[in-house]
JSON list of N, CA and C in Angstrom, two decimals:
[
{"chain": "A", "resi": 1, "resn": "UNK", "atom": "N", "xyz": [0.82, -1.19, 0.00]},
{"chain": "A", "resi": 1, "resn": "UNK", "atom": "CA", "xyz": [0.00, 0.00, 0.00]},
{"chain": "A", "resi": 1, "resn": "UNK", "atom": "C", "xyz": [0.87, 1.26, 0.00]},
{"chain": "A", "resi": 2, "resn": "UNK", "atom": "N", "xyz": [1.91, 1.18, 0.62]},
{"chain": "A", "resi": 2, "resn": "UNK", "atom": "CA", "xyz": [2.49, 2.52, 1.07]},
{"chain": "A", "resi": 2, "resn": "UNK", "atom": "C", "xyz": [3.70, 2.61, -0.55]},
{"chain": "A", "resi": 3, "resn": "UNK", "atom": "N", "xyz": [4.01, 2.00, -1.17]},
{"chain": "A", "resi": 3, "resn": "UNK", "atom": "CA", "xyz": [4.58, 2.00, -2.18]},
{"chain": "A", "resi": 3, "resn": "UNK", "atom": "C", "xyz": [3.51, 2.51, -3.54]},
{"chain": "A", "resi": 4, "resn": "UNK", "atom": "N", "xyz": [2.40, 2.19, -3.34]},
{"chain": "A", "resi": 4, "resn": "UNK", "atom": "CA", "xyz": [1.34, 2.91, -4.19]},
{"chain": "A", "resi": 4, "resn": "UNK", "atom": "C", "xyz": [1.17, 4.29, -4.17]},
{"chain": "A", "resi": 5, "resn": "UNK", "atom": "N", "xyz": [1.14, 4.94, -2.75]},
{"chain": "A", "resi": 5, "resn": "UNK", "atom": "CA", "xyz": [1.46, 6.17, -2.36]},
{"chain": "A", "resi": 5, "resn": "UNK", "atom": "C", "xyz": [2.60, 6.92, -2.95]},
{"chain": "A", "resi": 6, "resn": "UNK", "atom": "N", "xyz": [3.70, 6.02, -2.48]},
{"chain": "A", "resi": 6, "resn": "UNK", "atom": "CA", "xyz": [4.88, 6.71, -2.61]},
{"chain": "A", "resi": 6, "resn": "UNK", "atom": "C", "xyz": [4.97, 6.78, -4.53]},
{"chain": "A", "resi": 7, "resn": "UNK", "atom": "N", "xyz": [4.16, 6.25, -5.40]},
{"chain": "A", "resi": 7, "resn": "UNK", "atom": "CA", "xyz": [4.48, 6.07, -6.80]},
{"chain": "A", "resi": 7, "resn": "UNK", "atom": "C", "xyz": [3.59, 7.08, -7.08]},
{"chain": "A", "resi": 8, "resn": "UNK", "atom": "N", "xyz": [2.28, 7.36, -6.82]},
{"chain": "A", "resi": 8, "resn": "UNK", "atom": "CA", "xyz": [1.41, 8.75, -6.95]},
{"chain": "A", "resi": 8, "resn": "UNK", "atom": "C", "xyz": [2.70, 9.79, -6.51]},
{"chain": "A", "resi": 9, "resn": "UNK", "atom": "N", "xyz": [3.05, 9.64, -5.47]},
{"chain": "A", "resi": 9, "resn": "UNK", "atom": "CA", "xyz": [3.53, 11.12, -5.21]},
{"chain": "A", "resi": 9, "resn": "UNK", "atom": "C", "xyz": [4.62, 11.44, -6.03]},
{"chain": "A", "resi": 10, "resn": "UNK", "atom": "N", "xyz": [5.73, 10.49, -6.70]},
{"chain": "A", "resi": 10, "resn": "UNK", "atom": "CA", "xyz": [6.66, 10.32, -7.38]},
{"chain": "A", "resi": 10, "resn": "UNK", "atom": "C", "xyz": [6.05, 11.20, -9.16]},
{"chain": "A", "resi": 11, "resn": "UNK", "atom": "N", "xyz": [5.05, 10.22, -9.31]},
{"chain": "A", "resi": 11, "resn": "UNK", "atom": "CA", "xyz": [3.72, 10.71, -10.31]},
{"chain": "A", "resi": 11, "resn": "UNK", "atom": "C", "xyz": [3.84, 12.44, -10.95]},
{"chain": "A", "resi": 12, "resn": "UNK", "atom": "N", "xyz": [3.18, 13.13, -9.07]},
{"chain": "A", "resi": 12, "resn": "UNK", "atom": "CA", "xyz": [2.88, 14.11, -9.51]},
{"chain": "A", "resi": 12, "resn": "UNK", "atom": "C", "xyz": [4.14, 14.90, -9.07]},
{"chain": "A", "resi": 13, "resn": "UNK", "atom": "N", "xyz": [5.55, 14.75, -8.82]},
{"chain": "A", "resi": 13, "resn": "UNK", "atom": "CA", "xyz": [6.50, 15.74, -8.64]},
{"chain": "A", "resi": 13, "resn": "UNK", "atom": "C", "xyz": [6.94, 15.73, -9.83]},
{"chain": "A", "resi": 14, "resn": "UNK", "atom": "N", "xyz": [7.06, 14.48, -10.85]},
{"chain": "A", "resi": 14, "resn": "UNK", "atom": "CA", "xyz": [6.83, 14.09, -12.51]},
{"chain": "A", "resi": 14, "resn": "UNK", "atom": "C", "xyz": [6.26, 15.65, -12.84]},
{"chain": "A", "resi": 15, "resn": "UNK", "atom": "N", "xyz": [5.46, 15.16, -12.89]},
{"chain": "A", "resi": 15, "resn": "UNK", "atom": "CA", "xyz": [4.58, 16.12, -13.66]},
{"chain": "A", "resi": 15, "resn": "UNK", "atom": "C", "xyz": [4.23, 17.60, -13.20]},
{"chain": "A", "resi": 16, "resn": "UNK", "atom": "N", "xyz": [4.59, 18.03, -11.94]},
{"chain": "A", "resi": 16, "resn": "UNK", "atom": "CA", "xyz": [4.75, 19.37, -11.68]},
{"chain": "A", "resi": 16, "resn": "UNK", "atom": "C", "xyz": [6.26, 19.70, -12.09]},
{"chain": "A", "resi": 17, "resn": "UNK", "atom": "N", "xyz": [7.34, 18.78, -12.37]},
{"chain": "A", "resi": 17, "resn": "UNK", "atom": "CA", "xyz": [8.46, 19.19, -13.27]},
{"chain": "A", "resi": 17, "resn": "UNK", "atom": "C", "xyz": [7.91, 19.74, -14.48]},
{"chain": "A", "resi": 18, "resn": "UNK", "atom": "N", "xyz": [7.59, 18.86, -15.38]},
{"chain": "A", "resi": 18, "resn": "UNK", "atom": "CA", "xyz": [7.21, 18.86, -16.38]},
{"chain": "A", "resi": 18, "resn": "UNK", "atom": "C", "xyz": [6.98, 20.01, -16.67]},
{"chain": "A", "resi": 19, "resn": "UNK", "atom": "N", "xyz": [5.48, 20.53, -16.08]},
{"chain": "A", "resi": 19, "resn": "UNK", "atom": "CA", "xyz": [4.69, 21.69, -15.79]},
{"chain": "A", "resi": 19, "resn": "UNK", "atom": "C", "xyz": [6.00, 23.16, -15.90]},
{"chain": "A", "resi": 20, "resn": "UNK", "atom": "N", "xyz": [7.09, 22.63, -15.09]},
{"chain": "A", "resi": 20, "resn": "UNK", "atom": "CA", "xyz": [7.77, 23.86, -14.36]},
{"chain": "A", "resi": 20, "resn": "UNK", "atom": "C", "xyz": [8.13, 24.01, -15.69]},
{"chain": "A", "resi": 21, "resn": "UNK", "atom": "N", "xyz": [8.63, 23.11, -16.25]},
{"chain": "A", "resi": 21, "resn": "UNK", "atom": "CA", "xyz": [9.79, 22.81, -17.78]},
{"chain": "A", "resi": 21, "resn": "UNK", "atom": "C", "xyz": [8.92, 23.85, -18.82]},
{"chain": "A", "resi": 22, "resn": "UNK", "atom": "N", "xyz": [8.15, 23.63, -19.01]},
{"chain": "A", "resi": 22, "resn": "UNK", "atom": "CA", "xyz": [6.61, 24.09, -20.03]},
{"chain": "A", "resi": 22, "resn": "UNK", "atom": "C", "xyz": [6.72, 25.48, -19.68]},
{"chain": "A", "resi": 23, "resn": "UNK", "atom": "N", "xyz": [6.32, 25.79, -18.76]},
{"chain": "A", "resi": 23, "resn": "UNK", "atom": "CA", "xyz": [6.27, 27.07, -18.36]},
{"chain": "A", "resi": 23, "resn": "UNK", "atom": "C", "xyz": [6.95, 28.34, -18.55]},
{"chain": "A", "resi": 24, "resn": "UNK", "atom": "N", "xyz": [8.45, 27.79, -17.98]},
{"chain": "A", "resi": 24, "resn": "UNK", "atom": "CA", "xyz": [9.88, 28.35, -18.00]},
{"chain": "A", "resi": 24, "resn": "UNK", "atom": "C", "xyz": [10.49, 28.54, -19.40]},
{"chain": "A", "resi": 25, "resn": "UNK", "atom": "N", "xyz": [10.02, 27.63, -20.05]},
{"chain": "A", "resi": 25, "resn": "UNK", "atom": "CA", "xyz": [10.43, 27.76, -22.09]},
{"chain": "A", "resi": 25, "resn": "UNK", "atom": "C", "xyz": [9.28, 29.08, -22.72]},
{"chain": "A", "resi": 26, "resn": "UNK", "atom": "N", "xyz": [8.00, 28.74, -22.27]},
{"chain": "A", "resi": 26, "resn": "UNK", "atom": "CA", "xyz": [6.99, 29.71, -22.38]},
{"chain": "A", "resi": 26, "resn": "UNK", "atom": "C", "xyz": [7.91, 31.11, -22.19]},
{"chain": "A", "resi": 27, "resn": "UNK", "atom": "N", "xyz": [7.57, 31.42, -20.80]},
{"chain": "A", "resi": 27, "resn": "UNK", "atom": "CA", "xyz": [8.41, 32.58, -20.02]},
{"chain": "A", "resi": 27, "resn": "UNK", "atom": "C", "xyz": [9.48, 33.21, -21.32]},
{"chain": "A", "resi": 28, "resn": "UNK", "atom": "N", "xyz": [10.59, 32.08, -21.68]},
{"chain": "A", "resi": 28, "resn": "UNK", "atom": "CA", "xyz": [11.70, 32.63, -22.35]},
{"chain": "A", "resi": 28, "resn": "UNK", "atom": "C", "xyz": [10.84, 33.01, -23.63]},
{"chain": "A", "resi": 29, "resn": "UNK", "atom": "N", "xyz": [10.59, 32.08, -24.18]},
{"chain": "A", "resi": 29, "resn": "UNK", "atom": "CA", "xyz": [9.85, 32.49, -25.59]},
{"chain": "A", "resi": 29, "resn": "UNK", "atom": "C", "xyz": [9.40, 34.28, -25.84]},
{"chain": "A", "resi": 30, "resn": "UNK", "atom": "N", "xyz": [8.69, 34.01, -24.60]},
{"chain": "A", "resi": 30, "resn": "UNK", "atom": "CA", "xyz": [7.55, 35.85, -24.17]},
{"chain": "A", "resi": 30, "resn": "UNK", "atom": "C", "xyz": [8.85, 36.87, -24.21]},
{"chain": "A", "resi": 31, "resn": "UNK", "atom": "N", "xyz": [9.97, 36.31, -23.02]},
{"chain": "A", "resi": 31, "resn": "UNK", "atom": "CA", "xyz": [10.77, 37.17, -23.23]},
{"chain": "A", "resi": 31, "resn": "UNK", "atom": "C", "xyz": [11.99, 37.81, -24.24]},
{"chain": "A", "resi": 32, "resn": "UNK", "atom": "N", "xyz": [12.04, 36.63, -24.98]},
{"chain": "A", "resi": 32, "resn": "UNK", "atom": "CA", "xyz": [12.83, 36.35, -26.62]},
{"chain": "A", "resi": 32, "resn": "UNK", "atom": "C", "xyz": [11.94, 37.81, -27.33]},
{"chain": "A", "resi": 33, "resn": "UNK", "atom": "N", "xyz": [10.90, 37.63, -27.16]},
{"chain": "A", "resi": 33, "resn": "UNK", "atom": "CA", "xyz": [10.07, 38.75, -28.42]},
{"chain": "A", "resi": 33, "resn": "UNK", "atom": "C", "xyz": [9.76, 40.50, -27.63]},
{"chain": "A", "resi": 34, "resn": "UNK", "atom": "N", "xyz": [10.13, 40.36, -26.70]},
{"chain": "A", "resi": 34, "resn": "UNK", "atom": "CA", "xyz": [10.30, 41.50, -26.05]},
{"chain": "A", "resi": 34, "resn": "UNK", "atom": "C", "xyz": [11.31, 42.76, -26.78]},
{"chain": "A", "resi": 35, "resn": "UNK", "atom": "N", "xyz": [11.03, 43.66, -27.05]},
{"chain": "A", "resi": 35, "resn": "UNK", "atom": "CA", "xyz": [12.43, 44.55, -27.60]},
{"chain": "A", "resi": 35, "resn": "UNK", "atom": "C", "xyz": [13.34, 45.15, -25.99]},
{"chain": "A", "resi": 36, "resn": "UNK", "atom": "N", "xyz": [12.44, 45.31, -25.18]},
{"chain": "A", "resi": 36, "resn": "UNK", "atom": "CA", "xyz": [13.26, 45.77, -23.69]},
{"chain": "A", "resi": 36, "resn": "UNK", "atom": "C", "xyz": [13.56, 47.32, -24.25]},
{"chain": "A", "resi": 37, "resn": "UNK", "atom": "N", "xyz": [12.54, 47.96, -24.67]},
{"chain": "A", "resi": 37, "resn": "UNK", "atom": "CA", "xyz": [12.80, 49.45, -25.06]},
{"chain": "A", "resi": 37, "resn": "UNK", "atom": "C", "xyz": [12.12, 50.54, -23.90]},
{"chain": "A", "resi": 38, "resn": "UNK", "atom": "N", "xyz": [11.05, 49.65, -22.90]},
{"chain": "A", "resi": 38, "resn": "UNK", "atom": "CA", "xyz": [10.23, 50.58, -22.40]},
{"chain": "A", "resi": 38, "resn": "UNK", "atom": "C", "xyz": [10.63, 51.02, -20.93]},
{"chain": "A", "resi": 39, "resn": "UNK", "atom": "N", "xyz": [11.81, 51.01, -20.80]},
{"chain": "A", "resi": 39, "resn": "UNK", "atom": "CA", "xyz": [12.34, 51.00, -18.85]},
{"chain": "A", "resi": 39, "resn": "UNK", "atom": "C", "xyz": [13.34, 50.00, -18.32]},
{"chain": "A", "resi": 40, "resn": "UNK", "atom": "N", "xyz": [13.75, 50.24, -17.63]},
{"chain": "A", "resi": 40, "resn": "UNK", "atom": "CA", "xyz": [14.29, 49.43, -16.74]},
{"chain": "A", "resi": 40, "resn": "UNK", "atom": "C", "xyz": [13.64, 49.31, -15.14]},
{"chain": "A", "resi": 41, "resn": "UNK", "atom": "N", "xyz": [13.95, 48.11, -15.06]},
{"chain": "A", "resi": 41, "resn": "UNK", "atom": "CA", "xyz": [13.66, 48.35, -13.50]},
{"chain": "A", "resi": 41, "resn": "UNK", "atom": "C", "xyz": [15.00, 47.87, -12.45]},
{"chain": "A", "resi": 42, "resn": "UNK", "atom": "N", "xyz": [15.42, 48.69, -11.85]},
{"chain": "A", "resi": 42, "resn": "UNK", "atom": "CA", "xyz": [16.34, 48.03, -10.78]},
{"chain": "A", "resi": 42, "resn": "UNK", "atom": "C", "xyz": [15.89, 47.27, -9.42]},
{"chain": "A", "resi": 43, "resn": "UNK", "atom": "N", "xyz": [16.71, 45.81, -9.25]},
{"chain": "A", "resi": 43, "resn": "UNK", "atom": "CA", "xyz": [15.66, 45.19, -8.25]},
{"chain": "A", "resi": 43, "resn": "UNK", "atom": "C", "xyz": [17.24, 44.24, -7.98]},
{"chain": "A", "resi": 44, "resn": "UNK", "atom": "N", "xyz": [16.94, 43.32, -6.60]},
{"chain": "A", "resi": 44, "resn": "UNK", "atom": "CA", "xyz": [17.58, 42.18, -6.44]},
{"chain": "A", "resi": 44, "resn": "UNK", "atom": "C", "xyz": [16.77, 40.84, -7.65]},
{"chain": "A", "resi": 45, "resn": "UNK", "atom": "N", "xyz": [18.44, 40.15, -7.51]},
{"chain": "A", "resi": 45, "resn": "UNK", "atom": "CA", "xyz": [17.93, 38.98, -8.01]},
{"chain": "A", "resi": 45, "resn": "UNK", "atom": "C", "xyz": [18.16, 38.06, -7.08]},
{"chain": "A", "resi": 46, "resn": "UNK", "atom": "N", "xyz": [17.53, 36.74, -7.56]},
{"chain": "A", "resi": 46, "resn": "UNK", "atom": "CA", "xyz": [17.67, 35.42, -6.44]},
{"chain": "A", "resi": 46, "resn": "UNK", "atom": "C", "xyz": [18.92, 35.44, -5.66]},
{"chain": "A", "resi": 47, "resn": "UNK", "atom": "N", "xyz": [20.10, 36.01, -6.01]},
{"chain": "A", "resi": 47, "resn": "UNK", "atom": "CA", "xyz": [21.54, 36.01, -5.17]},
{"chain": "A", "resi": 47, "resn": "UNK", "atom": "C", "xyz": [21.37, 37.12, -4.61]},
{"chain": "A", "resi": 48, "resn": "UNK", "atom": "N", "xyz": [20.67, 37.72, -4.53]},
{"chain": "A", "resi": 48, "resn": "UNK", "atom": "CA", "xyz": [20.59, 39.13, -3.64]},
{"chain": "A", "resi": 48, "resn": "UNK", "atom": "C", "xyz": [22.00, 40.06, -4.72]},
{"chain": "A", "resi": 49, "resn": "UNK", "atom": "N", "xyz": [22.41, 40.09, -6.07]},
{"chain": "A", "resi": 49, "resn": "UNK", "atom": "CA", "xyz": [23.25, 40.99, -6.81]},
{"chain": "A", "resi": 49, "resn": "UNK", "atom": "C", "xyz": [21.89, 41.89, -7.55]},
{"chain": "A", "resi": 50, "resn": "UNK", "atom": "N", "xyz": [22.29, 43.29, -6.87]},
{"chain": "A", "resi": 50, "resn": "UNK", "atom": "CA", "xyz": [21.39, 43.87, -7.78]},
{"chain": "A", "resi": 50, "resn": "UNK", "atom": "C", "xyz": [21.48, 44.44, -9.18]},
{"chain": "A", "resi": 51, "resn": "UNK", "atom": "N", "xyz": [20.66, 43.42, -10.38]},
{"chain": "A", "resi": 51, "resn": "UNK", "atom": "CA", "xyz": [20.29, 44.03, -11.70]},
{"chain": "A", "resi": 51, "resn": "UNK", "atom": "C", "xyz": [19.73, 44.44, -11.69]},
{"chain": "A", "resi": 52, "resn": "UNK", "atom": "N", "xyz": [19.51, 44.74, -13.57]},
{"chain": "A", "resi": 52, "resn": "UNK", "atom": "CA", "xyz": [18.63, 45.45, -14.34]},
{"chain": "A", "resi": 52, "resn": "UNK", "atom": "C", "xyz": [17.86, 44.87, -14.81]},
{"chain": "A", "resi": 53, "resn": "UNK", "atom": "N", "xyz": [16.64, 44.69, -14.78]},
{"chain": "A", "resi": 53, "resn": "UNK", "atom": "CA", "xyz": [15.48, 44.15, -15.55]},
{"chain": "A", "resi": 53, "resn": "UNK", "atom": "C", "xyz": [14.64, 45.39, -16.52]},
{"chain": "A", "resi": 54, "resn": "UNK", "atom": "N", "xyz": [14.09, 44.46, -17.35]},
{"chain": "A", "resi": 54, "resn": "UNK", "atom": "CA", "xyz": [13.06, 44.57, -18.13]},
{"chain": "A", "resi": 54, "resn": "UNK", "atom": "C", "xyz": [11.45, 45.46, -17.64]},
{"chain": "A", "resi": 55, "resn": "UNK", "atom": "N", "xyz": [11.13, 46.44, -17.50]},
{"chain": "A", "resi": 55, "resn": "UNK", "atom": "CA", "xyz": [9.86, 46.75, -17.10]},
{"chain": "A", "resi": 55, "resn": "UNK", "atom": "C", "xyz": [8.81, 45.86, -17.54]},
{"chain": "A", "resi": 56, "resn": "UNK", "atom": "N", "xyz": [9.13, 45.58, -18.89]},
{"chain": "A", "resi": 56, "resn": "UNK", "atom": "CA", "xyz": [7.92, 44.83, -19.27]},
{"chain": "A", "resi": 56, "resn": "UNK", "atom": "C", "xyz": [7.60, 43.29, -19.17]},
{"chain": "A", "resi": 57, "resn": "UNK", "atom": "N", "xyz": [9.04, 42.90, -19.52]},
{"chain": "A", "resi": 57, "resn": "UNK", "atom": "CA", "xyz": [8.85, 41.53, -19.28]},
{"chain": "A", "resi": 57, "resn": "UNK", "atom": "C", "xyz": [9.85, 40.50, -18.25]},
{"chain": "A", "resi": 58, "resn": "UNK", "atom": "N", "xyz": [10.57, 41.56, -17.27]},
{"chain": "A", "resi": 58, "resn": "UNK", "atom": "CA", "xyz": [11.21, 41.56, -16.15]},
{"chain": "A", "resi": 58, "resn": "UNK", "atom": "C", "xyz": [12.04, 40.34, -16.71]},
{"chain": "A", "resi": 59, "resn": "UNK", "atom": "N", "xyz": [12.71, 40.54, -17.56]},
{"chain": "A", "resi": 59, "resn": "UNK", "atom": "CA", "xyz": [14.05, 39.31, -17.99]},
{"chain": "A", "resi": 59, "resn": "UNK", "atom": "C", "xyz": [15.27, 40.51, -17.93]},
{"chain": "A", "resi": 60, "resn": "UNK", "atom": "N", "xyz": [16.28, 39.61, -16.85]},
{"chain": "A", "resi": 60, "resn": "UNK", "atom": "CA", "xyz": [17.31, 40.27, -16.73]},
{"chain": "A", "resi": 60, "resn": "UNK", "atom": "C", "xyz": [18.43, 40.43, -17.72]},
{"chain": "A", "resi": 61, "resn": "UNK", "atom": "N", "xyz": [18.89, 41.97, -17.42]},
{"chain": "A", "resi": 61, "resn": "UNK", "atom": "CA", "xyz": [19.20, 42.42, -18.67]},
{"chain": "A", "resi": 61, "resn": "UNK", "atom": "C", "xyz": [21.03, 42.98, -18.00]},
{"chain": "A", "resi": 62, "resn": "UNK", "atom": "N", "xyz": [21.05, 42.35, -16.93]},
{"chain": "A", "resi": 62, "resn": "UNK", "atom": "CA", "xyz": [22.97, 42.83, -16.64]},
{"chain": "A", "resi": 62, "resn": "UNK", "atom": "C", "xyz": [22.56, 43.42, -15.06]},
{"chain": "A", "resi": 63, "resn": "UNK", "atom": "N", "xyz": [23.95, 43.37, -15.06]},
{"chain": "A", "resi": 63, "resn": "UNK", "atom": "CA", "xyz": [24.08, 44.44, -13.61]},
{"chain": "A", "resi": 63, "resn": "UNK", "atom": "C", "xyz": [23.93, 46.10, -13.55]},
{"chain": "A", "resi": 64, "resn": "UNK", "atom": "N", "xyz": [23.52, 46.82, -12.63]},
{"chain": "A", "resi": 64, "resn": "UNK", "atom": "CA", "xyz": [23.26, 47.64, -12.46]},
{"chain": "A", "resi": 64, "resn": "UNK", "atom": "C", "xyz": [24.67, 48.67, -12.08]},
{"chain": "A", "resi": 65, "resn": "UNK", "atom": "N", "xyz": [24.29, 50.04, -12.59]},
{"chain": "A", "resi": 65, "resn": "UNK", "atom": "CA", "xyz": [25.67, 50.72, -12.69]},
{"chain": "A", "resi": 65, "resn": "UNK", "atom": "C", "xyz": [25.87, 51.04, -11.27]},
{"chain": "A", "resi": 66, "resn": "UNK", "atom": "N", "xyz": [26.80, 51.43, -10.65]},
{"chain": "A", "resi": 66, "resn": "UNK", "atom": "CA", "xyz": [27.14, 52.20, -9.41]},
{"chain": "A", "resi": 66, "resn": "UNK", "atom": "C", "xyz": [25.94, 53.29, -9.07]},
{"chain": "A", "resi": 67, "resn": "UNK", "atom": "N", "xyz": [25.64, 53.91, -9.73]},
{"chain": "A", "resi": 67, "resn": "UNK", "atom": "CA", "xyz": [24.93, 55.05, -9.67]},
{"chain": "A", "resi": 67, "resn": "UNK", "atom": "C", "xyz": [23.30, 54.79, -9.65]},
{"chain": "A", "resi": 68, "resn": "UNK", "atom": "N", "xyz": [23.13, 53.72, -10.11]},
{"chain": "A", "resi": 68, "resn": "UNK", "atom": "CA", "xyz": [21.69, 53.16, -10.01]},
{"chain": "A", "resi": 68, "resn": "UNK", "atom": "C", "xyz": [21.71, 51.92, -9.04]},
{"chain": "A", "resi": 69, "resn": "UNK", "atom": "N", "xyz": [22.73, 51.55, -8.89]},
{"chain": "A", "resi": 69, "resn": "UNK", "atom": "CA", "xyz": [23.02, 50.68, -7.67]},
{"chain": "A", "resi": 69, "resn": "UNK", "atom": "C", "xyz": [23.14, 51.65, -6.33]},
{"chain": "A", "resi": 70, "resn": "UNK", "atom": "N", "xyz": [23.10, 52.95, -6.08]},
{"chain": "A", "resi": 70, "resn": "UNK", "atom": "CA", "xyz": [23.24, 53.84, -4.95]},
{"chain": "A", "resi": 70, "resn": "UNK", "atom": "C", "xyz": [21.63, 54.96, -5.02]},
{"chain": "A", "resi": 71, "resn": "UNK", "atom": "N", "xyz": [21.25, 55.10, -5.81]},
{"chain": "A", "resi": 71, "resn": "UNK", "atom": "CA", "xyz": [19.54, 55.34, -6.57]},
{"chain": "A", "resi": 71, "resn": "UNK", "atom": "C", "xyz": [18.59, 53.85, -5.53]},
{"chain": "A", "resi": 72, "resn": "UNK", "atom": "N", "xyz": [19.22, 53.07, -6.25]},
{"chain": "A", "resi": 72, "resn": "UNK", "atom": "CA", "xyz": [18.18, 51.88, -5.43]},
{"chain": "A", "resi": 72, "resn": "UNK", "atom": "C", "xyz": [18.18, 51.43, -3.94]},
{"chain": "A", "resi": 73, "resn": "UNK", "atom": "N", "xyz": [19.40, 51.50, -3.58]},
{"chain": "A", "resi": 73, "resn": "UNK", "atom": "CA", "xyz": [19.63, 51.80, -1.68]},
{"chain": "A", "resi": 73, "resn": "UNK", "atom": "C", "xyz": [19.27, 52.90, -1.18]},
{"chain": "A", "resi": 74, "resn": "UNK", "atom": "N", "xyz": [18.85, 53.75, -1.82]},
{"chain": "A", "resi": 74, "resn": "UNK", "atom": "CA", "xyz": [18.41, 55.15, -0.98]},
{"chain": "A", "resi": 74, "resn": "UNK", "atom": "C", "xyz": [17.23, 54.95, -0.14]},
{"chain": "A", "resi": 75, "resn": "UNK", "atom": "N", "xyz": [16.96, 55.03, 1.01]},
{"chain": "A", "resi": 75, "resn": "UNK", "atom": "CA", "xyz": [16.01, 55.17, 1.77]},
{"chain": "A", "resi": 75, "resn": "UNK", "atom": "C", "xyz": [14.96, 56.01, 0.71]},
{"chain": "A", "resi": 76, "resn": "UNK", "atom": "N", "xyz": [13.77, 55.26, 0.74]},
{"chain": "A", "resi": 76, "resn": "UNK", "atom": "CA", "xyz": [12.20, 55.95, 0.40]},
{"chain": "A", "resi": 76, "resn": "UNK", "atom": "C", "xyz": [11.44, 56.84, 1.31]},
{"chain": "A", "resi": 77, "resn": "UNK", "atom": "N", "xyz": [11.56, 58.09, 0.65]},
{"chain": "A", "resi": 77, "resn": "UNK", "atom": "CA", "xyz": [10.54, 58.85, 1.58]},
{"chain": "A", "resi": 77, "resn": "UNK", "atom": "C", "xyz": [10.99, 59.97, 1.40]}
]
């Protein structure tokens, strides 16, 4: 019984890969046709290094200069 379990759950981490795989090619595709003409946005990425993204379709586009890297640490307000 407990091996039936354990093969469903095996199943669906399968297939929420899958899913992730599908998705993530999607994502690039969207961002492939992007021109990246309308903004930047400065933000952290997953390593905490802060780039430059895309306004529109938030695909990273390099690191951020000194000067927009000291723009984005500034206290708000």
């Amino acid at each position: 019984m407990e091996q039936s379990n354990d093969s469903h759950i095996l199943d669906n981490i399968n297939q929420i890969e899958n899913q992730l795989k599908h998705l993530e090619k999607e994502k690039e595709n969207i961002q492939e046709s992007c021109t990246h003409k309308h903004g930047v946005k400065i933000d952290f990425d997953e390593k905490r290094s802060i780039k430059r993204f895309c306004s529109v379709c938030k695909r990273e586009l390099g690191y951020a200069t000194k000067e927009e890297e000291q723009n984005f640490l500034k206290p708000k307000g």
